[in-house]
Short mmCIF file of C-alpha atoms and ligand atoms in Angstrom, two decimals:
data_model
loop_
_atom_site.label_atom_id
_atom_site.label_comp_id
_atom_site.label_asym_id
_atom_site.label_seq_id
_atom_site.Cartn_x
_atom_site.Cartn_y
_atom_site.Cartn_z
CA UNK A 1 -35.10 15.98 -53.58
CA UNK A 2 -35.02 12.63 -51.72
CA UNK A 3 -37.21 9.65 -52.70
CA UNK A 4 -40.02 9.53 -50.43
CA UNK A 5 -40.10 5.22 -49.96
CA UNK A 6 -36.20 5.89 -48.76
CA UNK A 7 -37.17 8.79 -46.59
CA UNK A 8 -40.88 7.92 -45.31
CA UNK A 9 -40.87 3.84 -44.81
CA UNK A 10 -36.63 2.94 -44.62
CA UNK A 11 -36.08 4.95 -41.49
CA UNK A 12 -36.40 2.78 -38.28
CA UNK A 13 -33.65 0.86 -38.86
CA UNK A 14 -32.84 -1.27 -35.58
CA UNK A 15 -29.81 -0.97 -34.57
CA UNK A 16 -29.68 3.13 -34.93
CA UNK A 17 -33.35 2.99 -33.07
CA UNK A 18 -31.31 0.72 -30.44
CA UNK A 19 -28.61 2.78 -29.93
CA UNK A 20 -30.68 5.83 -29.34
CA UNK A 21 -32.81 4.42 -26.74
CA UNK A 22 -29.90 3.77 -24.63
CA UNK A 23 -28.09 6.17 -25.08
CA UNK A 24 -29.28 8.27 -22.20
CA UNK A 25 -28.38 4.93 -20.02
CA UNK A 26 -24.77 4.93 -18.50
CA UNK A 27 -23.37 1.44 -18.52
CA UNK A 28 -21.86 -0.04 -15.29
CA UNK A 29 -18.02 0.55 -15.52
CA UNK A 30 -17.32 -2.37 -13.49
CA UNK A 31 -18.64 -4.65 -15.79
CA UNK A 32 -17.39 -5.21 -19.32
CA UNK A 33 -19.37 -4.92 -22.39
CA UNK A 34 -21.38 -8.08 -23.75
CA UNK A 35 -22.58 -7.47 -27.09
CA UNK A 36 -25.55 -9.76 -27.66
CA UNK A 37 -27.33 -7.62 -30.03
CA UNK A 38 -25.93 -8.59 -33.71
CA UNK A 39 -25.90 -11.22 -35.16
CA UNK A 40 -22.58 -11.68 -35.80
CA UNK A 41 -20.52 -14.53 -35.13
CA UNK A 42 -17.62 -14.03 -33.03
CA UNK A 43 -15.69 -17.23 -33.96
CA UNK A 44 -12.68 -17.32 -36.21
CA UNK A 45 -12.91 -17.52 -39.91
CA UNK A 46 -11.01 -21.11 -40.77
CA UNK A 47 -6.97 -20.50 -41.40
CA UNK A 48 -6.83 -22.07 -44.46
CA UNK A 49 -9.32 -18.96 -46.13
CA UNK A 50 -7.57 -16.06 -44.40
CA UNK A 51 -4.48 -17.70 -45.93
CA UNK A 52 -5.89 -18.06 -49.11
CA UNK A 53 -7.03 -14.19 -48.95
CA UNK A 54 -3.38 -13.01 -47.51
CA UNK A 55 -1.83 -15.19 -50.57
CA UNK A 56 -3.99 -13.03 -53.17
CA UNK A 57 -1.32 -11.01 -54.37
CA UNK A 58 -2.03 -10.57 -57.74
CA UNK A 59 -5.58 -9.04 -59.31
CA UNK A 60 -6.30 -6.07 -57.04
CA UNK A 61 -5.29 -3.75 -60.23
CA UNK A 62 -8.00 -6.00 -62.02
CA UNK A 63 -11.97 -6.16 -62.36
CA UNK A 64 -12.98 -9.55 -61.24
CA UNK A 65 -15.88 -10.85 -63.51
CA UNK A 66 -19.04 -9.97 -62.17
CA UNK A 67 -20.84 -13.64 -63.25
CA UNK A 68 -18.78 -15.50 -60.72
CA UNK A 69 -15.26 -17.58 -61.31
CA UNK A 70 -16.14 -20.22 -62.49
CA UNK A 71 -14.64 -22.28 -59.90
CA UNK A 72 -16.45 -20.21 -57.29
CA UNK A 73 -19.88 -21.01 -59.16
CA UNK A 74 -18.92 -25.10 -59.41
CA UNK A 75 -17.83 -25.25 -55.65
CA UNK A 76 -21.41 -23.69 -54.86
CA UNK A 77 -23.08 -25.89 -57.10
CA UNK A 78 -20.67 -29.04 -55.44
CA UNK A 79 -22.18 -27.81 -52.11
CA UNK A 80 -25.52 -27.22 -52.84
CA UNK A 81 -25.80 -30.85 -54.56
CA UNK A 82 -24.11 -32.39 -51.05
CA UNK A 83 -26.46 -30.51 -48.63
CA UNK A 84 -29.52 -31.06 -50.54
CA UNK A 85 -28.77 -34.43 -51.81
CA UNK A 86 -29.29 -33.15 -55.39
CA UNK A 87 -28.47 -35.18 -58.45
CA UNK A 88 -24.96 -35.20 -59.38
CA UNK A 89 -24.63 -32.42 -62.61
CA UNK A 90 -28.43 -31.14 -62.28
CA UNK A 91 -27.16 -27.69 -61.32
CA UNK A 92 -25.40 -26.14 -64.05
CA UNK A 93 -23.17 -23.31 -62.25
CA UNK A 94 -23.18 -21.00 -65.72
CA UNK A 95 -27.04 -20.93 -64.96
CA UNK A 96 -28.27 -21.75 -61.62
CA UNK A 97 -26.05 -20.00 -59.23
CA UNK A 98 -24.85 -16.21 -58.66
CA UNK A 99 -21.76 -15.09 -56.27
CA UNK A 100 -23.57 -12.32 -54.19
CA UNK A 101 -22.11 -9.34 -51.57
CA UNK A 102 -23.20 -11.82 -49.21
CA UNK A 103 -27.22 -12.97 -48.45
CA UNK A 104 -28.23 -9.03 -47.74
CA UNK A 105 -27.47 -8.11 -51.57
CA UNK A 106 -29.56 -10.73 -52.68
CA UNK A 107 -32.40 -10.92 -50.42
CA UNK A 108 -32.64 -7.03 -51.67
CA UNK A 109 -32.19 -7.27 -55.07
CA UNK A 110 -35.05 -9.81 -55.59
CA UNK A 111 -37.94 -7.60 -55.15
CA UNK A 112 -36.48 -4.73 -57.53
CA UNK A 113 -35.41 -8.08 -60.21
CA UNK A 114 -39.51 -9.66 -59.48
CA UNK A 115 -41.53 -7.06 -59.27
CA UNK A 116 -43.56 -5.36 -62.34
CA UNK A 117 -45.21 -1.91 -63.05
CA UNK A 118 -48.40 -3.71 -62.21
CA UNK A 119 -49.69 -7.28 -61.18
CA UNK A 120 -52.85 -8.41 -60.91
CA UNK A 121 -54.77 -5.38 -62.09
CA UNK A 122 -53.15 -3.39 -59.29
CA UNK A 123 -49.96 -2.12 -57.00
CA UNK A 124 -47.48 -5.42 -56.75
CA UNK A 125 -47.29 -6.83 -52.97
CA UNK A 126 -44.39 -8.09 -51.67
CA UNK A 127 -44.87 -10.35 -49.07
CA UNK A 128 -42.85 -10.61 -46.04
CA UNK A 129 -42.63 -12.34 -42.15
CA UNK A 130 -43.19 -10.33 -39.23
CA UNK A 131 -40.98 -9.86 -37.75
CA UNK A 132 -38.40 -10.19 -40.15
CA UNK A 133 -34.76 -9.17 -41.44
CA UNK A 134 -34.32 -5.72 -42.66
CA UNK A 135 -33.30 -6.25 -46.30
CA UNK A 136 -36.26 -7.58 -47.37
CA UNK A 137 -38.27 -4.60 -46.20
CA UNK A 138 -35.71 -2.55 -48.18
CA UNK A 139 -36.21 -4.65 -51.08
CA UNK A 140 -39.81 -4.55 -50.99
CA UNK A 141 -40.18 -0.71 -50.57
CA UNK A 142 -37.58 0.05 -53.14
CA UNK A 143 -38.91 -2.26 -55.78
CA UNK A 144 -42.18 0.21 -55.69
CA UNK A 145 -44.12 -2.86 -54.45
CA UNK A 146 -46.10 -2.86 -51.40
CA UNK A 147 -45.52 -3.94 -48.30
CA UNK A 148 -47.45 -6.47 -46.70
CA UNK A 149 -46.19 -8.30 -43.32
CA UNK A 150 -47.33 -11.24 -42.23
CA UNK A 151 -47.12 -11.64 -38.74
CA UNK A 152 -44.81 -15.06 -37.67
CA UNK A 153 -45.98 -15.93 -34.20
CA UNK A 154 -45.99 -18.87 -31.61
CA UNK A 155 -49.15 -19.63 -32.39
CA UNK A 156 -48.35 -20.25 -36.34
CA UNK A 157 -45.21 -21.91 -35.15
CA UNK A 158 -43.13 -18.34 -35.81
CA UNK A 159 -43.86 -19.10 -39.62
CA UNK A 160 -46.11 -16.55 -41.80
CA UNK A 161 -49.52 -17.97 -43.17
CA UNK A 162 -49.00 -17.22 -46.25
CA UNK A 163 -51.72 -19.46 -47.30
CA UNK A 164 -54.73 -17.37 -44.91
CA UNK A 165 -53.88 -14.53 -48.01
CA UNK A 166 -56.70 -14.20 -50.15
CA UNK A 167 -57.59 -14.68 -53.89
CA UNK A 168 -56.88 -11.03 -54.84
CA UNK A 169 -53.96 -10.44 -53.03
CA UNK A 170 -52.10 -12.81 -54.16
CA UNK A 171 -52.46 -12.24 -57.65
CA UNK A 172 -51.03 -9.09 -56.64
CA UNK A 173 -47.64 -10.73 -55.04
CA UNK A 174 -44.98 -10.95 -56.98
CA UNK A 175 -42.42 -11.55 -54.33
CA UNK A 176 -43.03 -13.77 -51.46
CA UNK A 177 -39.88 -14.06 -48.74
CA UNK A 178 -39.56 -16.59 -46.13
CA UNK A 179 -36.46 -17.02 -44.07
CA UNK A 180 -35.78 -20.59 -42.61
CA UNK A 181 -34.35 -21.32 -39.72
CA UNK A 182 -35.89 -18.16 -39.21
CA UNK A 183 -34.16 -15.05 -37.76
CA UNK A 184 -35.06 -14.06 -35.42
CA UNK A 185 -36.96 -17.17 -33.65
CA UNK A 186 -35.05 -19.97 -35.44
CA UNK A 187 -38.24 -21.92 -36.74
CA UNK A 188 -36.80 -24.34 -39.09
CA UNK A 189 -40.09 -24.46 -42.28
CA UNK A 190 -40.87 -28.12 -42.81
CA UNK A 191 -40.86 -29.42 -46.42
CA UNK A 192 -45.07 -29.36 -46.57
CA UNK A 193 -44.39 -25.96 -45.91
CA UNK A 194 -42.74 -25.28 -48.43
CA UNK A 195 -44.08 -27.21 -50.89
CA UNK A 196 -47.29 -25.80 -50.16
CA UNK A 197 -46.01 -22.27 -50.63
CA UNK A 198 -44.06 -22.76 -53.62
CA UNK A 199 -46.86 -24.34 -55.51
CA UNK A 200 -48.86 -21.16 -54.66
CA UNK A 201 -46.31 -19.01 -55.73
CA UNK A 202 -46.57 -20.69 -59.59
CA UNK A 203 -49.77 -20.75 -59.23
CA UNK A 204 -49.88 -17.04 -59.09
CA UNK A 205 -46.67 -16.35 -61.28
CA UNK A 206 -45.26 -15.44 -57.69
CA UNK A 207 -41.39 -15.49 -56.85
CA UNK A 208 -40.45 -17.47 -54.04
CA UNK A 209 -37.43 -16.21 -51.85
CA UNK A 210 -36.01 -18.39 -49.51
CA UNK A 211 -33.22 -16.68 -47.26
CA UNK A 212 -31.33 -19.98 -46.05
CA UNK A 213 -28.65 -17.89 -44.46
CA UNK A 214 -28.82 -20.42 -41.34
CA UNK A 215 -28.62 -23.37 -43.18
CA UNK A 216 -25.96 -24.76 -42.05
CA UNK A 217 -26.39 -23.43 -38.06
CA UNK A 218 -29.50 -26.07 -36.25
CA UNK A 219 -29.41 -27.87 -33.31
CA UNK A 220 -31.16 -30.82 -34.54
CA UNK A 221 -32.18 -32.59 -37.76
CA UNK A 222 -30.33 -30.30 -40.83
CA UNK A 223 -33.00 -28.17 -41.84
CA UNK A 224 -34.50 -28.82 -45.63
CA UNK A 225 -34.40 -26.40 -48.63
CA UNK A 226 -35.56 -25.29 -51.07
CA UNK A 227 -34.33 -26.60 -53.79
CA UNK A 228 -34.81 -30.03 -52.37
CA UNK A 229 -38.31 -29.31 -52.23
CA UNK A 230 -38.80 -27.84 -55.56
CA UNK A 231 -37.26 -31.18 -57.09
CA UNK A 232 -39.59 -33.69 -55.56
CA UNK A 233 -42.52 -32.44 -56.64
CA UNK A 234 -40.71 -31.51 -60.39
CA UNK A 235 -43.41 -32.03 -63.02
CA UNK A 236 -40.74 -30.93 -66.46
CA UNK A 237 -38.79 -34.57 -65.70
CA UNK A 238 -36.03 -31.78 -64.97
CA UNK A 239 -36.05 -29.36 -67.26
CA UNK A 240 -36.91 -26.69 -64.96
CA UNK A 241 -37.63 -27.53 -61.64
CA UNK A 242 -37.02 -24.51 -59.74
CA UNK A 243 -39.13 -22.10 -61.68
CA UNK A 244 -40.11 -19.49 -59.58
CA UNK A 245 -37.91 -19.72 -57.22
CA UNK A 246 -34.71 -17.98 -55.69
CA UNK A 247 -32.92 -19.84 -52.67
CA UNK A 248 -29.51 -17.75 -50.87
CA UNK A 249 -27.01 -18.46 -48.82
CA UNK A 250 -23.98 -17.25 -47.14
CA UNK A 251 -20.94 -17.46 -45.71
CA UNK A 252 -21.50 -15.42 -43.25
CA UNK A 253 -22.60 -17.89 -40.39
CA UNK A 254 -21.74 -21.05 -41.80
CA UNK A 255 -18.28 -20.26 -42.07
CA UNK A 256 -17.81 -17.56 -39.24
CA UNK A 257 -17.14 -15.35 -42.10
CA UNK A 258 -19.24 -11.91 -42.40
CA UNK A 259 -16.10 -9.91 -43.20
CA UNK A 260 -15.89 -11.89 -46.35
CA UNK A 261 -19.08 -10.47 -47.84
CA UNK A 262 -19.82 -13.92 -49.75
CA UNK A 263 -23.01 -15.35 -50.54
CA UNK A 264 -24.87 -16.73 -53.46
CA UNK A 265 -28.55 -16.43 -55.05
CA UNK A 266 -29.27 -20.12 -56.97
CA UNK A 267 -32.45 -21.50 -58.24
CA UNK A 268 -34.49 -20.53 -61.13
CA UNK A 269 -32.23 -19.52 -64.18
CA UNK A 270 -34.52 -16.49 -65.41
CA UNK A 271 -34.25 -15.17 -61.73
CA UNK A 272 -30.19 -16.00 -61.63
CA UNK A 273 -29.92 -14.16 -65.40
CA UNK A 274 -31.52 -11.02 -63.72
CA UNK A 275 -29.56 -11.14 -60.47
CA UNK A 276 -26.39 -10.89 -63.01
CA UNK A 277 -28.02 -8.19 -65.02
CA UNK A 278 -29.06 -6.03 -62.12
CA UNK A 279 -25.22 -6.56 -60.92
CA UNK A 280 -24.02 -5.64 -64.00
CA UNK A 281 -25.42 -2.27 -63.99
CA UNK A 282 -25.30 -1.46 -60.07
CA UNK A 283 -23.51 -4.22 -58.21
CA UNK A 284 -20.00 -4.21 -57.23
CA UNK A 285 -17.86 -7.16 -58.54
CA UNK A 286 -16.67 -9.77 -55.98
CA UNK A 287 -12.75 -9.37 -55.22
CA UNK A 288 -10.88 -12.29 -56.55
CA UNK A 289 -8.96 -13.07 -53.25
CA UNK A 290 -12.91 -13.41 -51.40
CA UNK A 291 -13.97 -15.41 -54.19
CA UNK A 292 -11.18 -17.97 -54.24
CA UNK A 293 -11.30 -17.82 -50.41
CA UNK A 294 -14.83 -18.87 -50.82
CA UNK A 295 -14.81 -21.43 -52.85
CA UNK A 296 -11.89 -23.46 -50.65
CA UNK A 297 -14.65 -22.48 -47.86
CA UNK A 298 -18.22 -23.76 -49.61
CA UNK A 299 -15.53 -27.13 -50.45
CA UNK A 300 -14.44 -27.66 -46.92
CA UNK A 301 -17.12 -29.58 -44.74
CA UNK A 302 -14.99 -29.96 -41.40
CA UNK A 303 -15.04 -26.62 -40.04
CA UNK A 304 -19.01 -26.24 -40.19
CA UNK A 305 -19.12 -29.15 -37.80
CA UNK A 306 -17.37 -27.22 -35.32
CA UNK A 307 -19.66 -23.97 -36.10
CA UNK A 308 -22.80 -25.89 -35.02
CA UNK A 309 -20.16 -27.66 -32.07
CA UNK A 310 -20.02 -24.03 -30.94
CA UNK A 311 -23.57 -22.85 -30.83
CA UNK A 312 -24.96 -26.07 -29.34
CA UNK A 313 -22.65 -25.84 -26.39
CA UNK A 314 -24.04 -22.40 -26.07
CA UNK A 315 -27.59 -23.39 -26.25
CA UNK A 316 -27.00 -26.18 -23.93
CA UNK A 317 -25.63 -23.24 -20.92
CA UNK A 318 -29.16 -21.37 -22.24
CA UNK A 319 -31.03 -24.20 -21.34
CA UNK A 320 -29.35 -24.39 -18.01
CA UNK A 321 -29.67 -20.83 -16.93
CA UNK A 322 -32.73 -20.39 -18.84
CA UNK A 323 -34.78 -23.20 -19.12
CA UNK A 324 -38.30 -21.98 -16.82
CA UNK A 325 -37.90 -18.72 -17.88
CA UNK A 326 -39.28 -16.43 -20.65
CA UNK A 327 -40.89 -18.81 -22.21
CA UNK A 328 -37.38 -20.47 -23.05
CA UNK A 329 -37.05 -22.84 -25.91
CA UNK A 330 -34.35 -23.89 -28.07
CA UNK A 331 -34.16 -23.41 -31.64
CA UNK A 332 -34.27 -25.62 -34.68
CA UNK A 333 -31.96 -23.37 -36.54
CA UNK A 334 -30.24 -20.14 -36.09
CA UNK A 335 -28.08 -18.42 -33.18
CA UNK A 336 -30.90 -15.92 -31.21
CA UNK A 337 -32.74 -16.58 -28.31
CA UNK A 338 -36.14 -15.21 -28.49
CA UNK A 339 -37.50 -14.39 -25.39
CA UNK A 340 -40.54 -13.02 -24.00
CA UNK A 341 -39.61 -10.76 -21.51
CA UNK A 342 -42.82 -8.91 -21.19
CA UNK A 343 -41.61 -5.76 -22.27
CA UNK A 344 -38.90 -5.88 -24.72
CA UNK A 345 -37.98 -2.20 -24.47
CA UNK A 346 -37.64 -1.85 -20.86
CA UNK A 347 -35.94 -5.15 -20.45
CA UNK A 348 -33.10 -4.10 -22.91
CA UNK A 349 -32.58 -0.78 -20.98
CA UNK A 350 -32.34 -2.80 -17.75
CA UNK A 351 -29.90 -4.93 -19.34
CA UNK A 352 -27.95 -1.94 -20.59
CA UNK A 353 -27.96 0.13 -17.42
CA UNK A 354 -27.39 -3.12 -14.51
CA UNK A 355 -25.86 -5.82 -16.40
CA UNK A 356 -23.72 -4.13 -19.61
CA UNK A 357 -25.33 -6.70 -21.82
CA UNK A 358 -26.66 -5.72 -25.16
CA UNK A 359 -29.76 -6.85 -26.59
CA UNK A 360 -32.39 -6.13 -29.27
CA UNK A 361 -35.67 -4.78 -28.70
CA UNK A 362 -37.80 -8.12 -30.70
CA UNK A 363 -40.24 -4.54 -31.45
CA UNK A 364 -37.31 -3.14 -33.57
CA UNK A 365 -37.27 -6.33 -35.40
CA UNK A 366 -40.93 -6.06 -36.55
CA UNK A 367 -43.29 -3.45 -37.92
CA UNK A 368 -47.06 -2.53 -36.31
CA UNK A 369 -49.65 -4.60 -38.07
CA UNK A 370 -53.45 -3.26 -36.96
CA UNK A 371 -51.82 -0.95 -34.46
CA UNK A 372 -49.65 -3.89 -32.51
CA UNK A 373 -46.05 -4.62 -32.75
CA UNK A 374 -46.68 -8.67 -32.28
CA UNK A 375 -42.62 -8.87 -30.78
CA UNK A 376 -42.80 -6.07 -28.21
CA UNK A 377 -42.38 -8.47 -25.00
CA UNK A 378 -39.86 -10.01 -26.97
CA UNK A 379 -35.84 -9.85 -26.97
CA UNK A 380 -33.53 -11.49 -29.34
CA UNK A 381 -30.10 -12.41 -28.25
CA UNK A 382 -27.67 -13.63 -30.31
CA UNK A 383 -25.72 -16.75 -28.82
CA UNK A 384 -22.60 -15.40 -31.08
CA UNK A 385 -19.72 -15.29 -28.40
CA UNK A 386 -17.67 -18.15 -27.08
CA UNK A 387 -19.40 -20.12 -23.98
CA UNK A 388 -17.52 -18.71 -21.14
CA UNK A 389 -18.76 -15.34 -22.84
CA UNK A 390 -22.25 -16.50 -23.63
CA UNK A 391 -22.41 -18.22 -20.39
CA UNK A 392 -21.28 -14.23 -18.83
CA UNK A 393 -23.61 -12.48 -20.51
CA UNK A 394 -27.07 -14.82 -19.87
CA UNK A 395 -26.34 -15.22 -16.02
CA UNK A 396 -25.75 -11.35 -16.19
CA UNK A 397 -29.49 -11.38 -17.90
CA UNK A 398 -31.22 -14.15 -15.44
CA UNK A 399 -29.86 -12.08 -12.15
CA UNK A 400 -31.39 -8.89 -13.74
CA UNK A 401 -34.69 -9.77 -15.26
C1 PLP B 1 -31.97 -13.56 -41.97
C2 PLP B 1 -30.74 -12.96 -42.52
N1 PLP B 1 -30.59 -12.89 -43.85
C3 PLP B 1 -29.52 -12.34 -44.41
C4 PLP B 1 -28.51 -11.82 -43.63
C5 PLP B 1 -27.34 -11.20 -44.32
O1 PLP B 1 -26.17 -11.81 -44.06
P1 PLP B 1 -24.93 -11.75 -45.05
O2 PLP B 1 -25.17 -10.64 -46.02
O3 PLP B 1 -23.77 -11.49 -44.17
O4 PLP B 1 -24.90 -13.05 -45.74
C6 PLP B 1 -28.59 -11.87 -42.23
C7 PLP B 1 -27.54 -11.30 -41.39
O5 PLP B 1 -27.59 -11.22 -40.21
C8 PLP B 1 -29.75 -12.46 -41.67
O6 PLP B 1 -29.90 -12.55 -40.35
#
């Protein structure tokens, strides 16, 4: 009755998996709960787009179009040409953007848009980092494309090698993700990096998809993009410089916003066109109030200064209480702490049972590759509370572990 790649593969999902394993653990009473566990931010959303969602009195008897406003799609394109210091009208927002249900529609809907019957003279692979976020396994799977993770460790710098892949697989990829900063370890992929893997990618008629969810959340230098990357080394004098490739982003983080459910796919126009025509037949529209909401948010560049004010204060009590331990670092991009713990399991059950902090197993966040779960001395925490909070819950996690 059920199909098997929902019921076989899809079924570890991490936070259910967490929830079970301490379940059996009673929490101490006297201390309250500190949820460090999801990543979601625990700032406010800015006034001025609750108000603009409150205001939306009008349209909720009405479908909203399903290709964007086209205000929404200009403010994204307005963005996207500040932060990546694009040409001034290259991005055309009837062509090379997409309002999404937030990042996690379109980091999933890319496999099923990219992948054939067949590539290669064989199964399709879709390519993605160990360990990684959850959506893209979902995408992969359900796309009838194979699996393949590529393990993202400190000794690669937390980023896959795609390149190590040989000939014949990747003529078999036709979906490649990579997530920079990088949830869950925050590496931050350098433009060689990228270049590199993008010109492999057309090499092999391979779609790249970059999940830039944390773009706007680092701790030092803004991280690059995509799209940036893709237009220096344009050979059609701009024509189509981002063939083969999908970039998305998100409200979400950048804008203390993942109520909103507000994100965009942008990048090559074929890929965009197919985004729209897989939402057309199974995506839910975007309501008008989040989509005018989001477009006064994508315009506004004060209040991400304060997002990134927010999480460096919190890395900065990290480093304090954590600076010799775990083999502590600080991330280029991104709002977890990745630390190796030893034994990721049994350190979030300790946390659970002595300190009422929540964490997540860095093991949930990965999948076995020859036998070994590469994150299972790992925990991530997510730095998502306010620093009297944050600076609660790590000194809770120091005294315990
Ligand atoms: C790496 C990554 N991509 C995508 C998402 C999806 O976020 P949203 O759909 O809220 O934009 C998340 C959420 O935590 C994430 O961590």
């Amino acid at each position: 009755m059920f199909n098997p790649r929902l019921t076989e593969t899809l079924t570890d999902f991490p936070f259910a998996r967490l929830n079970s394993l301490i379940a059996p653990i009673a929490p101490p009473a006297h201390l309250s709960l500190i949820n460090m566990s999801v990543g979601e931010p625990q700032g406010a959303m800015p006034a001025f787009a609750r108000q603009i969602v409150n205001d939306e009195v009008d349209g909720w008897n009405r479908y909203p179009p399903n290709q964007g406003l086209p205000d929404l799609n200009l403010a994204i394109c307005e963005w996207l040409t500040r932060r990546y210091r694009l040409p001034q009208g290259l991005l055309d927002p009837d062509r090379h953007v997409h309002p999404t249900a937030g990042s996690k529609e379109g980091v999933y809907i890319i496999s099923t848009v990219a992948t054939p019957q067949q590539k290669g003279g064989g199964k399709p692979i879709v390519a993605l980092p160990n360990p990684f976020y959850q959506a893209y396994l979902g995408g992969a799977v359900l796309s009838g494309g194979e699996p393949l993770l590529v393990n993202a460790e400190a000794s690669n710098g937390f980023l896959p090698d795609y390149e190590s892949l040989d000939e014949a697989t990747w003529q078999r990829l036709s979906v490649v993700y990579l997530c920079s900063p990088a949830n869950p370890q925050g590496a931050i992929a350098g433009k060689d990096y990228i270049r590199k893997l993008l010109q492999l990618c057309r090499k092999h008629d391979t779609v790249l998809a970059v999940d830039e969810c944390y773009a706007e959340i680092y701790t030092g230098d803004a991280p690059p993009g995509a799209l940036e990357v893709a237009l220096e080394i344009d050979e059609t004098g701009g024509k189509d410089p981002f063939r083969n490739l999908a970039v998305f982003h998100s409200l979400s983080k950048r804008s203390n916003a993942a109520g909103l459910r507000s994100g965009f796919v942008a990048g090559d126009p074929k890929l965009v066109a197919m985004v729209l025509r897989w939402r057309s037949y199974g995506g839910p529209q975007i309501p008008f109030a989040v989509q005018k909401a989001s477009a006064a948010l994508w315009r506004d560049e004060a209040h991400p200064i304060e997002t990134r004010a927010w999480y460096r204060k919190n890395f900065k009590v990290a480093e304090q209480i954590l600076h010799n331990r775990f083999d502590y670092y600080t991330p280029g991009g991104g709002f977890f702490l990745w630390l190796d713990v030893g034994d990721g399991e049994a350190a979030t059950r300790k946390l659970w049972g002595e300190a009422h902090v929540k964490v997540l197993p860095g093991a949930y966040a990965c999948r076995d590759t020859d036998g070994v779960n590469i994150a299972q001395r790992y925990i991530r925490v997510a730095l998502v509370h306010d620093e009297k909070t944050t600076r609660e819950g790590l000194s809770r996690l120091a005294a315990v572990l």
